[in-house]
Tab-separated table of C-alpha atoms and ligand atoms in Angstrom:
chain	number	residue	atom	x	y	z
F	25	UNK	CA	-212.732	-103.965	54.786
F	26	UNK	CA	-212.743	-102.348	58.196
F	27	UNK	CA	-211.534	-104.176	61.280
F	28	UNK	CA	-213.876	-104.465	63.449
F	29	UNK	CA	-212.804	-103.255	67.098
F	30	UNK	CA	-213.996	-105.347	70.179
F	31	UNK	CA	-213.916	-103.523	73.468
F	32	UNK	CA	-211.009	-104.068	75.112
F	33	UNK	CA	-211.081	-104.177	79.069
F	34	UNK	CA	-207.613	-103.452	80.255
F	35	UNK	CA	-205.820	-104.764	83.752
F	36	UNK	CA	-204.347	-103.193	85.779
F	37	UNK	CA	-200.288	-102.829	85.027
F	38	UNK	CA	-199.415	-103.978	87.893
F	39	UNK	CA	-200.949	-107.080	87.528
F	40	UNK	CA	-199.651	-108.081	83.998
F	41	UNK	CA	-197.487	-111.386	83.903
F	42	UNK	CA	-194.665	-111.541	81.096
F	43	UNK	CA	-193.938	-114.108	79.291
F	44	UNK	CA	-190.979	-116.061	80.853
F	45	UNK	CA	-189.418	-117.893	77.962
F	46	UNK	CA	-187.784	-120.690	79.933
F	47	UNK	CA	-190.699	-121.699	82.158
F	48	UNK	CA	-193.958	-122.124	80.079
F	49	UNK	CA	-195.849	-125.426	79.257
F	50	UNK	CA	-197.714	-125.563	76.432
F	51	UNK	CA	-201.592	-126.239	76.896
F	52	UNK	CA	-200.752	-124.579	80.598
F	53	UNK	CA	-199.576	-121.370	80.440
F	54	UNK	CA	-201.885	-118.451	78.691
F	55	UNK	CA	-201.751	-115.328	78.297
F	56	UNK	CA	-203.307	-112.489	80.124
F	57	UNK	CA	-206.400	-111.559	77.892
F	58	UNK	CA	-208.859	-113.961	76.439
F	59	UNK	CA	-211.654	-112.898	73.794
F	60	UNK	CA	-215.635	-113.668	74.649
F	61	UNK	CA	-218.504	-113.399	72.889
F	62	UNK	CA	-222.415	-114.958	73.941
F	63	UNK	CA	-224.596	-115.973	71.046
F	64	UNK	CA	-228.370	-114.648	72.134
F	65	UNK	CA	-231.328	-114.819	70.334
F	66	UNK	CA	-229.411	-115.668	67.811
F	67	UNK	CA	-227.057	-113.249	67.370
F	68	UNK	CA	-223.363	-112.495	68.173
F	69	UNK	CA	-223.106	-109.774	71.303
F	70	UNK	CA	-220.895	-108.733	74.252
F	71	UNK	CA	-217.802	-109.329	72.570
F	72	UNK	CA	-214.622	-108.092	74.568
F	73	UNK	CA	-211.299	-109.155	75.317
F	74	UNK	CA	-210.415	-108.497	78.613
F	75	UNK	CA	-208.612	-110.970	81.609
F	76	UNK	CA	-208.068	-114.770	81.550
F	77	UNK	CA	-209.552	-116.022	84.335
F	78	UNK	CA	-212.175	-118.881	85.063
F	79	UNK	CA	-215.691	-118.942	83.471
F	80	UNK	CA	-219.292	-119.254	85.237
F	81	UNK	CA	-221.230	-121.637	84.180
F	82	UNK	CA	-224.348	-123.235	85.348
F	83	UNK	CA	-224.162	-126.337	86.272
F	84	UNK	CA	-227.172	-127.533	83.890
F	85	UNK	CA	-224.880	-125.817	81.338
F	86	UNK	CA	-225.527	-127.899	77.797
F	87	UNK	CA	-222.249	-128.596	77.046
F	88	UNK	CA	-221.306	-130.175	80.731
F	89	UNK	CA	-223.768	-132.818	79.185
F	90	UNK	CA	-224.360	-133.323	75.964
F	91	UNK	CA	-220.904	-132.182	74.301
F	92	UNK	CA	-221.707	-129.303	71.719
F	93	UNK	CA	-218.234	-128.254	71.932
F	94	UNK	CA	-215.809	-127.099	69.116
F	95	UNK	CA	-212.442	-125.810	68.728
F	96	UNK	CA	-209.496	-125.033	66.474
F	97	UNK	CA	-205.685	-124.835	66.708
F	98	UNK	CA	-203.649	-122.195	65.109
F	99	UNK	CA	-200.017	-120.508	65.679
F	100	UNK	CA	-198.749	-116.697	65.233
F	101	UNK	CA	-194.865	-116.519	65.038
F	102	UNK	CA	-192.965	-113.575	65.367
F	103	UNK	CA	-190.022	-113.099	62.437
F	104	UNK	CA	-186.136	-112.035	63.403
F	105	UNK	CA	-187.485	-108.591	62.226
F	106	UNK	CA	-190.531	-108.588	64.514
F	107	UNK	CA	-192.714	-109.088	62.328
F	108	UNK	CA	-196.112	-110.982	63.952
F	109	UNK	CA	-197.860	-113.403	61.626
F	110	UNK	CA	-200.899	-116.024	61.875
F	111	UNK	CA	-200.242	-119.079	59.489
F	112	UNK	CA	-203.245	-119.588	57.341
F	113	UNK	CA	-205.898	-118.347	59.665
F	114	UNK	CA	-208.808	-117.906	57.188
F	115	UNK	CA	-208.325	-121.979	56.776
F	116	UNK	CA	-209.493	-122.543	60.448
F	117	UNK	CA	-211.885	-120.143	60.343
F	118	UNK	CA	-213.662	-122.162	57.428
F	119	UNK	CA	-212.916	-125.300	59.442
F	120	UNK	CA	-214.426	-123.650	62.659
F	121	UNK	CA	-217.707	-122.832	61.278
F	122	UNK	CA	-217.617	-126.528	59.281
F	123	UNK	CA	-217.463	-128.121	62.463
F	124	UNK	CA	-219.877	-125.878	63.905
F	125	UNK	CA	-222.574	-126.618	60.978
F	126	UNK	CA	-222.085	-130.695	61.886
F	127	UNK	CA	-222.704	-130.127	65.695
F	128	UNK	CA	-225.938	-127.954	64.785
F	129	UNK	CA	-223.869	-124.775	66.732
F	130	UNK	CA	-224.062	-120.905	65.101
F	131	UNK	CA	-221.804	-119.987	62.921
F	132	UNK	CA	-218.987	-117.497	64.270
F	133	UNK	CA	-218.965	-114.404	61.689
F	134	UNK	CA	-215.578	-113.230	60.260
F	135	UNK	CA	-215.149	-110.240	62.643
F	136	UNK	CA	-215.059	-112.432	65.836
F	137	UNK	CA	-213.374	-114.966	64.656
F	138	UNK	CA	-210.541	-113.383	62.557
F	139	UNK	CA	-210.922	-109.388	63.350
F	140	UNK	CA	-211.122	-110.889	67.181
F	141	UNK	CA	-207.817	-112.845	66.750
F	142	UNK	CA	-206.166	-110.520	65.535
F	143	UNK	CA	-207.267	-107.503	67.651
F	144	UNK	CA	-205.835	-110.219	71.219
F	145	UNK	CA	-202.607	-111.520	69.306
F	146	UNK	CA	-201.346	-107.517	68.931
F	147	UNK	CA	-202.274	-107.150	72.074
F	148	UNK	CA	-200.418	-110.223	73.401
F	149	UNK	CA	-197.584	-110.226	70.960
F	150	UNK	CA	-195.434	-110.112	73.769
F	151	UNK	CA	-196.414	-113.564	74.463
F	152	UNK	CA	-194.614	-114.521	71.440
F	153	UNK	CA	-191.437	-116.712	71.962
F	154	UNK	CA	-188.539	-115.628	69.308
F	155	UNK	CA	-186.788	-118.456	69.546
F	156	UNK	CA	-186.193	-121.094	67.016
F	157	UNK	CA	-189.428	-124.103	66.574
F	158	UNK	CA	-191.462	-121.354	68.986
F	159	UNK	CA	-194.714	-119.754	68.576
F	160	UNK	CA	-198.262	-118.663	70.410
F	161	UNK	CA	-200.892	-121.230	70.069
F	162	UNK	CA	-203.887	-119.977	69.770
F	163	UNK	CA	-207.184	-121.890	70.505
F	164	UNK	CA	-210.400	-120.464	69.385
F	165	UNK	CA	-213.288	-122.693	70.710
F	166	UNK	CA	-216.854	-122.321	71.757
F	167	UNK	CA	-219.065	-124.180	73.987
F	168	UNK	CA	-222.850	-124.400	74.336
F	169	UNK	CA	-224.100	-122.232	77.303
F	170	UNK	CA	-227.972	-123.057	77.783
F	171	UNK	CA	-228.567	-123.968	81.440
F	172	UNK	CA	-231.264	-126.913	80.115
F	173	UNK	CA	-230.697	-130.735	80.551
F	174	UNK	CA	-232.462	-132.080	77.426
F	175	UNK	CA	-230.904	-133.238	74.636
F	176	UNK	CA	-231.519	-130.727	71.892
F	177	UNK	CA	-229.700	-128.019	70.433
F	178	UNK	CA	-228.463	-124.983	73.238
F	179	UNK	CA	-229.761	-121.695	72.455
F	180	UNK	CA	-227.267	-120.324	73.874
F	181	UNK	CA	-223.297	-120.364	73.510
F	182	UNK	CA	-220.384	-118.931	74.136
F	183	UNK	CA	-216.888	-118.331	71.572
F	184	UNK	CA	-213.727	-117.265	72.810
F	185	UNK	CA	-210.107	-117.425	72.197
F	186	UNK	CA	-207.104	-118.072	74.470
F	187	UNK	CA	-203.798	-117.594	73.567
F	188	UNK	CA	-200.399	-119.424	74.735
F	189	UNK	CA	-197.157	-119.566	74.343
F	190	UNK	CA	-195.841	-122.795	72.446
F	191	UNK	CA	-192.671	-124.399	71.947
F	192	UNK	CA	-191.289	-127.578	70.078
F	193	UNK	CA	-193.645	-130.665	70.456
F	194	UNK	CA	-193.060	-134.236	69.685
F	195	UNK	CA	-189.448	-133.868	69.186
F	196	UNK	CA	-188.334	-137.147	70.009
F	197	UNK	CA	-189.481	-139.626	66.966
F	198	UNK	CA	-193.047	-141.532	67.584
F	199	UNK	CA	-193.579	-144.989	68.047
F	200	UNK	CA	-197.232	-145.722	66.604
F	201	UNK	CA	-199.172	-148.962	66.623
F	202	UNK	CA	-201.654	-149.328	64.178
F	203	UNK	CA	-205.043	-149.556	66.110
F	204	UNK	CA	-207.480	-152.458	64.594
F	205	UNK	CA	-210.192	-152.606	67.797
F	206	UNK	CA	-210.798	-149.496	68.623
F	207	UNK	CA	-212.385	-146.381	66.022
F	208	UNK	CA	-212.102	-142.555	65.862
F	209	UNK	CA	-214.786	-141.763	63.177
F	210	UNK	CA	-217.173	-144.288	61.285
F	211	UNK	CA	-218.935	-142.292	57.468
F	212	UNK	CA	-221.740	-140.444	58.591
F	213	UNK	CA	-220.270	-139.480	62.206
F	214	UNK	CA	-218.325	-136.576	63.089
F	215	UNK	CA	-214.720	-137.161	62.417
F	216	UNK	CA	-214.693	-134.422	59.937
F	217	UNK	CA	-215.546	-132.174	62.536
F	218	UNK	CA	-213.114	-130.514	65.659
F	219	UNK	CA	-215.587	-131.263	68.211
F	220	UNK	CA	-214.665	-132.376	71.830
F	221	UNK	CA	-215.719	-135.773	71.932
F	222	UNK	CA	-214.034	-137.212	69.134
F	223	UNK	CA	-210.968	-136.763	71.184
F	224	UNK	CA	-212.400	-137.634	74.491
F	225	UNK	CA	-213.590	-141.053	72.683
F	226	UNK	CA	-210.140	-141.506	71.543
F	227	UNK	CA	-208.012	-141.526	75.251
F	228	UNK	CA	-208.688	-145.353	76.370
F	229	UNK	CA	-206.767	-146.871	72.964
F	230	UNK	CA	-204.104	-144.741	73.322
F	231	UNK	CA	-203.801	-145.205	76.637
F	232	UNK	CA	-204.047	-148.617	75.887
F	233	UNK	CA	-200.955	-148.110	72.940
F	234	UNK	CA	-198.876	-145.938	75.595
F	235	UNK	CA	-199.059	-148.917	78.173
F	236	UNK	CA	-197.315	-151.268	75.343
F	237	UNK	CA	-194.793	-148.448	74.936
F	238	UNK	CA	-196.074	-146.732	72.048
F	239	UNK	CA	-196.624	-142.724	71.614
F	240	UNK	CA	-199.540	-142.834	69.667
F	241	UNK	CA	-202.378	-145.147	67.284
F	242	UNK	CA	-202.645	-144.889	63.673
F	243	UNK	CA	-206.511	-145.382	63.138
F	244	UNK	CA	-207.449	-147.198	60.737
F	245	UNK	CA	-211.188	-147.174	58.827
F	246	UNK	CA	-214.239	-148.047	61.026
F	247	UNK	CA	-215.754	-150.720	59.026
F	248	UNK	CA	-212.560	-153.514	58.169
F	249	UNK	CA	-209.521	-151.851	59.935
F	250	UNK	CA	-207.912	-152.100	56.614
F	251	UNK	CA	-207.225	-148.664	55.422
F	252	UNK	CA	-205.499	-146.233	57.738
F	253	UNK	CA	-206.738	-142.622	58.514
F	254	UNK	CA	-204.436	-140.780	60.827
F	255	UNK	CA	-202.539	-140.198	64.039
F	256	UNK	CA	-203.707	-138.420	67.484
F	257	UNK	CA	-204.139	-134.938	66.093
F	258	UNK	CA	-202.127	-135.135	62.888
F	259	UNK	CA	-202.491	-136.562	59.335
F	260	UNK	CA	-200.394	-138.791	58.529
F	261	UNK	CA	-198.089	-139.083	54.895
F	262	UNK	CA	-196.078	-142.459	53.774
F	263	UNK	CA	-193.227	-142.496	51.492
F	264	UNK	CA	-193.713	-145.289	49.793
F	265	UNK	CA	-190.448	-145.930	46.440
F	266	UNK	CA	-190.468	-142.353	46.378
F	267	UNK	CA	-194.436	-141.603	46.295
F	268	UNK	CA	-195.908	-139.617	49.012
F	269	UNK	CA	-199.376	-141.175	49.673
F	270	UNK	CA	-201.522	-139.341	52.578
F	271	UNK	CA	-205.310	-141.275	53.072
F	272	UNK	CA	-208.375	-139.294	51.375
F	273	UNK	CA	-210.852	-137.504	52.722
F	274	UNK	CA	-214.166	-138.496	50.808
F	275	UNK	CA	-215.130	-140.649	53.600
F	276	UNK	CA	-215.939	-138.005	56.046
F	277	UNK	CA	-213.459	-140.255	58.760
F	278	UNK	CA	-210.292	-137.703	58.466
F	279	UNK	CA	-209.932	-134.392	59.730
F	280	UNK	CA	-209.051	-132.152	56.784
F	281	UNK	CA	-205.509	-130.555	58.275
F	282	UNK	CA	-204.736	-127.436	57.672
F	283	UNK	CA	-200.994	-128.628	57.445
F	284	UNK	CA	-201.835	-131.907	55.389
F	285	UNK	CA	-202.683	-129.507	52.732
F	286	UNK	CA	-199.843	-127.042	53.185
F	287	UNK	CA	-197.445	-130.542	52.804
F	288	UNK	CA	-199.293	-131.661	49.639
F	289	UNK	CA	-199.314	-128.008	48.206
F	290	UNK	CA	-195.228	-127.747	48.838
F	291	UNK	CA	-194.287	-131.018	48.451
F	292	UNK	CA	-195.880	-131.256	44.603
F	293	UNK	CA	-194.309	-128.012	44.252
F	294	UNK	CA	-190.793	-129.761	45.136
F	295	UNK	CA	-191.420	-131.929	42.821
F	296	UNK	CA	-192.701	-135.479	44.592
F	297	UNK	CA	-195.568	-137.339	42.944
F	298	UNK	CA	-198.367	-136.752	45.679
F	299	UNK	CA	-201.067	-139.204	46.249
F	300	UNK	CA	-204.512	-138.743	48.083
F	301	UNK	CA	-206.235	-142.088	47.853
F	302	UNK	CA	-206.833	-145.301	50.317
F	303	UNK	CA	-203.711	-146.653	51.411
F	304	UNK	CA	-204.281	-150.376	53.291
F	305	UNK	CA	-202.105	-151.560	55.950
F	306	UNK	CA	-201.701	-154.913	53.818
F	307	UNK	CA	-200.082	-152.024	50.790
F	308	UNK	CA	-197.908	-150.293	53.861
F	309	UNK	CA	-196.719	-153.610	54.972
F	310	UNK	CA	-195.989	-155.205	51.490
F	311	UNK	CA	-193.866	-151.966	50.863
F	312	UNK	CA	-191.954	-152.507	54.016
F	313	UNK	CA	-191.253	-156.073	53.257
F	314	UNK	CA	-189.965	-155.096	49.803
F	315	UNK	CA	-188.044	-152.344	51.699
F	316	UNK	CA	-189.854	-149.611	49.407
F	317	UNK	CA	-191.531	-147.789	52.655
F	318	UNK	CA	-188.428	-145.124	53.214
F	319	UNK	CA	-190.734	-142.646	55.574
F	320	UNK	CA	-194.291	-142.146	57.407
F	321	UNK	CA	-194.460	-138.844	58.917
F	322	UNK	CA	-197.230	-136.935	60.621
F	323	UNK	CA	-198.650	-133.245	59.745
F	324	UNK	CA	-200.486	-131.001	62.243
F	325	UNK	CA	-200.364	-127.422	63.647
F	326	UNK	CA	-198.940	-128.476	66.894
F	327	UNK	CA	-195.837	-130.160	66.251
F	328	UNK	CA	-195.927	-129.202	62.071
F	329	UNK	CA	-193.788	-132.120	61.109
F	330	UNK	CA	-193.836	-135.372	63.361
F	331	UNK	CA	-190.992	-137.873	62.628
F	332	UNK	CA	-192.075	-141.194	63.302
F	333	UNK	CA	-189.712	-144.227	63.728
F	334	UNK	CA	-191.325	-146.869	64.542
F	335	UNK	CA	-194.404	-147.906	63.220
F	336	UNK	CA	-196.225	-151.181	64.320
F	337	UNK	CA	-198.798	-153.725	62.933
F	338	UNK	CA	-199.301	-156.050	66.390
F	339	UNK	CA	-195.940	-158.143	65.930
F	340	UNK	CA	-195.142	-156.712	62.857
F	341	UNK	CA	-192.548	-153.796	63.805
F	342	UNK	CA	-191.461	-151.418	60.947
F	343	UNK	CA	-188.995	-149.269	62.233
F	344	UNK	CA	-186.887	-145.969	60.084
F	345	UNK	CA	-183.565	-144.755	60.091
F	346	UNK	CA	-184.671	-141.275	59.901
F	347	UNK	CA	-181.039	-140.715	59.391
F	348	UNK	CA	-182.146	-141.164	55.985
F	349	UNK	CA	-185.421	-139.849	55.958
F	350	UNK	CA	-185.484	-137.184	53.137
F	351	UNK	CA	-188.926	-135.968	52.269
F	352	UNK	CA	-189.915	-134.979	56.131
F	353	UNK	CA	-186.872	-132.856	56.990
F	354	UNK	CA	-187.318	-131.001	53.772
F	355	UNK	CA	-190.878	-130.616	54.149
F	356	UNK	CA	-190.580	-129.566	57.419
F	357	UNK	CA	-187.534	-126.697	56.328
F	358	UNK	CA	-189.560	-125.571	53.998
F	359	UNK	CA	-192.685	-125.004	55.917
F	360	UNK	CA	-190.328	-123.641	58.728
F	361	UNK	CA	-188.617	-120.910	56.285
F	362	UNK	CA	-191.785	-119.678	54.686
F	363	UNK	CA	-193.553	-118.519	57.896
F	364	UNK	CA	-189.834	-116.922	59.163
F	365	UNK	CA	-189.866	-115.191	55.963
F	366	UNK	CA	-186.809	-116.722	54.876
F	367	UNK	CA	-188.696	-117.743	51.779
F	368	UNK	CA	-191.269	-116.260	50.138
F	369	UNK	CA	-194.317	-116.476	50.613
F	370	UNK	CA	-195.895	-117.446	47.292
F	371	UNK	CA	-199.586	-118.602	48.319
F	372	UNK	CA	-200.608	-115.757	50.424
F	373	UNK	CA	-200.739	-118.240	53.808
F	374	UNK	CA	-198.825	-115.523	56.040
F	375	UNK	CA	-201.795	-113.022	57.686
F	376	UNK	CA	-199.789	-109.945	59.247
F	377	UNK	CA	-200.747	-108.097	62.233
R	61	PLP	C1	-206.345	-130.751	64.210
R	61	PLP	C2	-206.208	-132.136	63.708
R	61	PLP	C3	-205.331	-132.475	62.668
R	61	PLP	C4	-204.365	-131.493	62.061
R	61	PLP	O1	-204.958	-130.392	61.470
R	61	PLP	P1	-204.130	-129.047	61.247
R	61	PLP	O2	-205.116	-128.132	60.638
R	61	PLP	O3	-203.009	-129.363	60.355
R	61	PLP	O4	-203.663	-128.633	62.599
R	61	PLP	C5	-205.343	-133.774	62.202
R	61	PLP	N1	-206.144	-134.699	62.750
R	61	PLP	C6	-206.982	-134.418	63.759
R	61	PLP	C7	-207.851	-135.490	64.299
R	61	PLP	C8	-207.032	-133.138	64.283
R	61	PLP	O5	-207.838	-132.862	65.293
């Protein structure tokens, strides 16, 4: 297949920033190019990479109001031999245009989204921090653009993909209360989906957790807040007498990580009994008492494997000694050494630039 090329508008030399590997902040520092495209009368058009700097939008833009706004998240890494690859890409890109089906948006065809990527992260692969746990995040999103207050579909909308430099995240162990008031996705709604507002819905009950001391909530279903889902922006796995058990995804309520199934791929690979099924907080706490709940450990792009230590049910306080946590650490090695090609990479997940 041919790559497509999208124009590339270059700046001038002199005003090119470098990456400074000491002094970044992920979700702060980007990159100097960005990647646009505007969807018009229905098609894809006036793609080009060119600088990072602020949009223009109207005011009556439809997305300033009504939300029809999508994203993913996705890291490049750069090997001890240079080499620049994207972890799984072709997995977002499916997830991308999933999302974009729920919140009635246009699909994004293959050579934006992954010919695009591409064509910015060799540009930018400068960007890329070598050091150990480092990587470029890269967050394709797109927004709709009609300027029309009304709630209905936009007709118009625009894609594009920044790029910035990333480096370890959540490594202190999490404290997580399980949240029973509050809901991130209900069957039928949108939880499935990447779309903005599922996480702008989610800020006051975590906010609420962080002022009782806690990192993060681990929601639980919408209809009993019985069966837990997930945490913040990661899926979450239990190690319960030597089981992993991660929730299911039938019910529409988790978001189907890219990660969460990288874990379940590897970890039945290693060998561990993996189960995808409803898992209640009554089960999670029985298994505690019984002292059969060794780990519960979160999965997600951003911070790949989350160690969690403390994990509470109101008054009920389960807390690890990830000093002998077993299945995480190895989980997270392995992941770790298959995209720094110190391990093969069996399943084809590595896309080189
Ligand atoms: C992005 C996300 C995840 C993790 O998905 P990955 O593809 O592994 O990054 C989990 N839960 C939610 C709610 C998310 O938004």
């Amino acid at each position: 297949m041919s790559v497509h090329n999208i124009p590339f508008i270059e700046m001038p030399k002199e005003q090119l920033r470098q990456l400074d590997a000491k002094n970044f902040y992920f979700g702060k520092s980007f990159t100097n190019y960005m990647l646009e495209a505007d969807y018009i009368n229905g098609e894809w058009t006036n793609a080009v990479i060119k600088k990072f700097e602020p949009l223009q939008l109207d005011p009556s833009s439809a997305v300033l109001h009504y939300g029809q706004s999508i994203f993913e998240g996705i890291k490049a890494y750069k090997s001890a031999t240079d080499q620049v690859v994207i972890f799984r890409p072709q997995e977002n890109y499916k997830r991308f245009n999933i999302s974009a089906d729920r919140m009635q948006m246009p699909a994004v065809p293959e050579w934006l989204f992954m010919d695009g990527m591409k064509q910015l992260i060799k540009i930018e692969q400068d960007w890329i921090p070598k050091e150990a746990d480092h990587s470029l995040y890269i967050r394709p999103f797109m927004i709709a653009t009609d300027p029309f207050i009304g709630v209905r579909p936009s007709a118009l909308y625009k894609f594009m993909i920044i790029l910035g430099p990333a480096g370890p995240y959540n490594v202190e162990a999490m404290k997580i209360l399980i949240e029973k008031n509050y809901t991130r996705a209900t069957p039928g709604g949108v939880g499935f989906a990447k779309n903005g507002g599922n996480y702008g819905a989610s800020l006051y009950p975590v906010v609420l957790a962080q002022k009782k001391g806690y990192d993060q909530v681990l929601w639980t279903d919408a209809l009993e807040h019985k069966y837990v889902e997930e945490v913040g922006m990661m899926n979450v796995m239990f190690v319960i007498d030597g089981k992993v058990i991660t929730p299911s995804l039938e019910r529409g309520t988790v978001l189907k990580g890219v990660t969460r199934d990288s874990a379940i791929t590897l970890l039945r690979e290693m060998g561990y009994t993996v189960e995808e099924r409803n898992l209640s907080i009554d089960e999670i706490v029985a298994a505690h008492k019984s002292g059969k709940l060794e780990e519960v450990f979160g999965v997600g792009t951003a911070a790949v494997v989350s160690f969690i230590s403390t994990l509470a049910d109101g008054d009920y306080v389960m807390d690890f000694d990830l000093t002998k946590s077993e299945v995480a650490p190895k989980l997270k090695k392995k992941l770790n050494d298959i995209r720094t090609g110190v391990e093969v990479d069996d399943h084809g997940w590595l896309v080189k630039i």
